[in-house]
PDB file of C-alpha atoms in Angstrom:
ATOM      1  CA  UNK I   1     122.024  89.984 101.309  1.00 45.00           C
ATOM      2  CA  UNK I   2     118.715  91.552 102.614  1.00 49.00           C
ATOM      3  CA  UNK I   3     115.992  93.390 101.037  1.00 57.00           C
ATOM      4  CA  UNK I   4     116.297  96.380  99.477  1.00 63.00           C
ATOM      5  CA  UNK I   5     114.116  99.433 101.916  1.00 67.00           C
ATOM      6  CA  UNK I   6     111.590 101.026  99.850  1.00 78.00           C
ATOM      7  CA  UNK I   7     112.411 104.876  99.923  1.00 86.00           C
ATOM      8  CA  UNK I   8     110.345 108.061  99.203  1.00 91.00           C
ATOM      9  CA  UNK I   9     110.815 109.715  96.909  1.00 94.00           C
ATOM     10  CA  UNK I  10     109.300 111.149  93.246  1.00 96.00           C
ATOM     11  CA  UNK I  11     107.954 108.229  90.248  1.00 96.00           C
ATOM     12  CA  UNK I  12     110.021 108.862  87.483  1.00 97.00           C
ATOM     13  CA  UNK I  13     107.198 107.551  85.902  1.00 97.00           C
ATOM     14  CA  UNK I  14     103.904 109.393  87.299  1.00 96.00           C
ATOM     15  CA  UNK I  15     105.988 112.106  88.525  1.00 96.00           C
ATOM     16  CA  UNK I  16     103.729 111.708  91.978  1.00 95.00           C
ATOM     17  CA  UNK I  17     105.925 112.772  94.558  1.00 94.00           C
ATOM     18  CA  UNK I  18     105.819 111.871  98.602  1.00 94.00           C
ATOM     19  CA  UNK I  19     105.378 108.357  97.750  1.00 94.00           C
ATOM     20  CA  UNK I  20     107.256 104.980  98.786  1.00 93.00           C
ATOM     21  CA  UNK I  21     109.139 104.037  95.389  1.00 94.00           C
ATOM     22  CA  UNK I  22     111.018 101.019  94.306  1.00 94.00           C
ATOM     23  CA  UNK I  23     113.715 100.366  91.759  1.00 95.00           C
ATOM     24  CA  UNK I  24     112.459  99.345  88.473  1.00 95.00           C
ATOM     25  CA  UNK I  25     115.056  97.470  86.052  1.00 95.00           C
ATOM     26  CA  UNK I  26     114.384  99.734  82.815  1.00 95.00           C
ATOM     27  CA  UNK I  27     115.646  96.440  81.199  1.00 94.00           C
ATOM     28  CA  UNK I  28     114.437  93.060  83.100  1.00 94.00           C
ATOM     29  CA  UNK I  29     117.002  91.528  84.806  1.00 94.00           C
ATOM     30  CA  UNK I  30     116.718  88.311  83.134  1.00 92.00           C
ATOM     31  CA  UNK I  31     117.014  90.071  79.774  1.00 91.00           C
ATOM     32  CA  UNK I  32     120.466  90.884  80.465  1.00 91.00           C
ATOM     33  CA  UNK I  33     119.526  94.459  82.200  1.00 88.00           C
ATOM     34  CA  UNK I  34     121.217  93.833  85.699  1.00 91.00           C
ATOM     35  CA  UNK I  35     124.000  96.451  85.216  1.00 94.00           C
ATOM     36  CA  UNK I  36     121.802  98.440  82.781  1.00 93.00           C
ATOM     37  CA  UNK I  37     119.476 102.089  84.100  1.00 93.00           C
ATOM     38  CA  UNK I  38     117.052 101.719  86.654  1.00 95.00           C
ATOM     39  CA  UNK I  39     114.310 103.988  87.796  1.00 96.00           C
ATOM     40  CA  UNK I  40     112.511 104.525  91.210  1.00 96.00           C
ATOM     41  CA  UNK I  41     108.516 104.012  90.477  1.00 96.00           C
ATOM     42  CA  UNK I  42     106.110 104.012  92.905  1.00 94.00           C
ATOM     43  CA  UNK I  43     104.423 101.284  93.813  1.00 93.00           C
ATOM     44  CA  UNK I  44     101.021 101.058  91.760  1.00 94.00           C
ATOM     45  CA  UNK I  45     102.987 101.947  88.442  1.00 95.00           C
ATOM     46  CA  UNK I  46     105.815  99.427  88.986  1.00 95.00           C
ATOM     47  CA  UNK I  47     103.320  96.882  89.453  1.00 94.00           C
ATOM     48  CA  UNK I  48     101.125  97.826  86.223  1.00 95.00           C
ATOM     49  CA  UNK I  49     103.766  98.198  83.923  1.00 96.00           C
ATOM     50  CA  UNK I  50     104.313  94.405  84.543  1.00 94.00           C
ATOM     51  CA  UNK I  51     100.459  94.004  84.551  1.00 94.00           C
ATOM     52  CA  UNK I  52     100.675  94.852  81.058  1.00 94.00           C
ATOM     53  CA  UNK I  53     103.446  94.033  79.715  1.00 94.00           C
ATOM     54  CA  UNK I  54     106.171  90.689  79.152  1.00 94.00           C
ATOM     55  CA  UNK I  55     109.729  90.938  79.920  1.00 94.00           C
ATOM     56  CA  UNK I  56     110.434  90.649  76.371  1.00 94.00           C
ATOM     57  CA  UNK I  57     108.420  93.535  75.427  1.00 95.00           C
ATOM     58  CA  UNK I  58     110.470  95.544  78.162  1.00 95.00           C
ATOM     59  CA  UNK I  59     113.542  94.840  77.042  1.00 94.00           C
ATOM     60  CA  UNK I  60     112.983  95.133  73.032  1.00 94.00           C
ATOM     61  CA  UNK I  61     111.025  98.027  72.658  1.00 95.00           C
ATOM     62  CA  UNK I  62     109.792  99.714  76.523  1.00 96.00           C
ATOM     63  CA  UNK I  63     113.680 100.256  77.915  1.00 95.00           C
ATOM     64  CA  UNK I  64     113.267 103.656  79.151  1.00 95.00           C
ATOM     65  CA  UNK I  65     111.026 106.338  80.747  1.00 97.00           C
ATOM     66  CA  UNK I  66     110.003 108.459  77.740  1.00 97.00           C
ATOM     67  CA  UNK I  67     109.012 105.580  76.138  1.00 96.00           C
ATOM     68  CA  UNK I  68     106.886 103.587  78.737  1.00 97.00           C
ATOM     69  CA  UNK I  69     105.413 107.528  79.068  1.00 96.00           C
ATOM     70  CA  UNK I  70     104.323 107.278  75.740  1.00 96.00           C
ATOM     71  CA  UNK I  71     102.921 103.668  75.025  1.00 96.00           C
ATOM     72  CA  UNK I  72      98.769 104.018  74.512  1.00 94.00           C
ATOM     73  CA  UNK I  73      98.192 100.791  76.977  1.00 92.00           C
ATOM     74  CA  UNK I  74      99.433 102.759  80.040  1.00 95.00           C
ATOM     75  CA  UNK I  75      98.717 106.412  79.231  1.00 94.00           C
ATOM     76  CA  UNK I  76      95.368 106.160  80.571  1.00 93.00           C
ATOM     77  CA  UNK I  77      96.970 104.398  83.915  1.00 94.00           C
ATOM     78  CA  UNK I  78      99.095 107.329  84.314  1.00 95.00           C
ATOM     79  CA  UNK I  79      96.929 109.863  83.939  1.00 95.00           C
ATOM     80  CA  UNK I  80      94.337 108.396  86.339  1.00 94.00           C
ATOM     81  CA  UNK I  81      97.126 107.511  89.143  1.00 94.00           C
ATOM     82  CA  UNK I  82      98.092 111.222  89.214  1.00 94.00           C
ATOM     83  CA  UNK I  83      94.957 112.314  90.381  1.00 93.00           C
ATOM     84  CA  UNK I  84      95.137 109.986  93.087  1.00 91.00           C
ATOM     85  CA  UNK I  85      96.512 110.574  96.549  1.00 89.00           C
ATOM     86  CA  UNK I  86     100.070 109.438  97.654  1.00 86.00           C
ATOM     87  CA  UNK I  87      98.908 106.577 100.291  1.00 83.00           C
ATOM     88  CA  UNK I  88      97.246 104.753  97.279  1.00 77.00           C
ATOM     89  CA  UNK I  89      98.020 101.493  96.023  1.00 78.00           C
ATOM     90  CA  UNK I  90      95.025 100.103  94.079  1.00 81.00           C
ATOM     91  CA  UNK I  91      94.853  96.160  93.435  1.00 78.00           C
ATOM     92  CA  UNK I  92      96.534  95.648  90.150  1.00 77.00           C
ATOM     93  CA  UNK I  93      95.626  92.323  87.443  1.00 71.00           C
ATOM     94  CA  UNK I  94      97.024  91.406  84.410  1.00 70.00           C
ATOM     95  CA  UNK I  95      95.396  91.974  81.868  1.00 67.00           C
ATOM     96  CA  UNK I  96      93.975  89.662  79.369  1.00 67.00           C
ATOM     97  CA  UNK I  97      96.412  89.964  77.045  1.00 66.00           C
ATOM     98  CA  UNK I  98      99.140  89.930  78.844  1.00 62.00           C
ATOM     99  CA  UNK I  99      97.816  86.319  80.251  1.00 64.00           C
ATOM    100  CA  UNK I 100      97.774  84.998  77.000  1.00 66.00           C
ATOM    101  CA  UNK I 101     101.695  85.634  76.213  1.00 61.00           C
ATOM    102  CA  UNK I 102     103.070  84.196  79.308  1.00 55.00           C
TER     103      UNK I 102
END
């Protein structure tokens, strides 16, 4: 089975549109979320909302949209990759806290 084609589309996330999304498990596959909602995120956000946070937290208490929308350690993310233009994909780290949980 070959890769899955990024599309373009809208983040259900950032609500950017025009830009190349990919399909988020809103609970990690390895948390039992295979068969479980998805949403298409662009790029930069898929890759800081596991930045930020574990698998475990996903699954227990970040398992959909609204919710991810309103956590405090990615609000400030959001709001700063809407200003930026659609061809963007800044360099994303975990952060320090996120290091420490493994």
């Amino acid at each position: 089975m070959g890769k899955k084609k990024n599309a373009i589309g809208t983040c259900e996330l950032c609500l950017r549109e025009q830009v190349e999304t990919t399909v988020h498990h809103l609970t990690p596959k390895e948390m039992g979320g295979t068969f479980l909602p998805t949403a298409d995120l662009c790029i930069p956000c898929h890759k800081q909302i596991h930045a930020l946070y574990t698998n475990d937290e996903l699954a227990i208490r970040l398992n959909t949209i609204a919710l991810l929308q309103d956590d405090p350690k990615i609000a400030s993310f959001l709001k700063w990759i809407q200003k930026q233009p659609a061809t963007r994909i800044p360099v994303t780290r975990k952060s320090n806290e996120r290091k420490k949980k493994r």
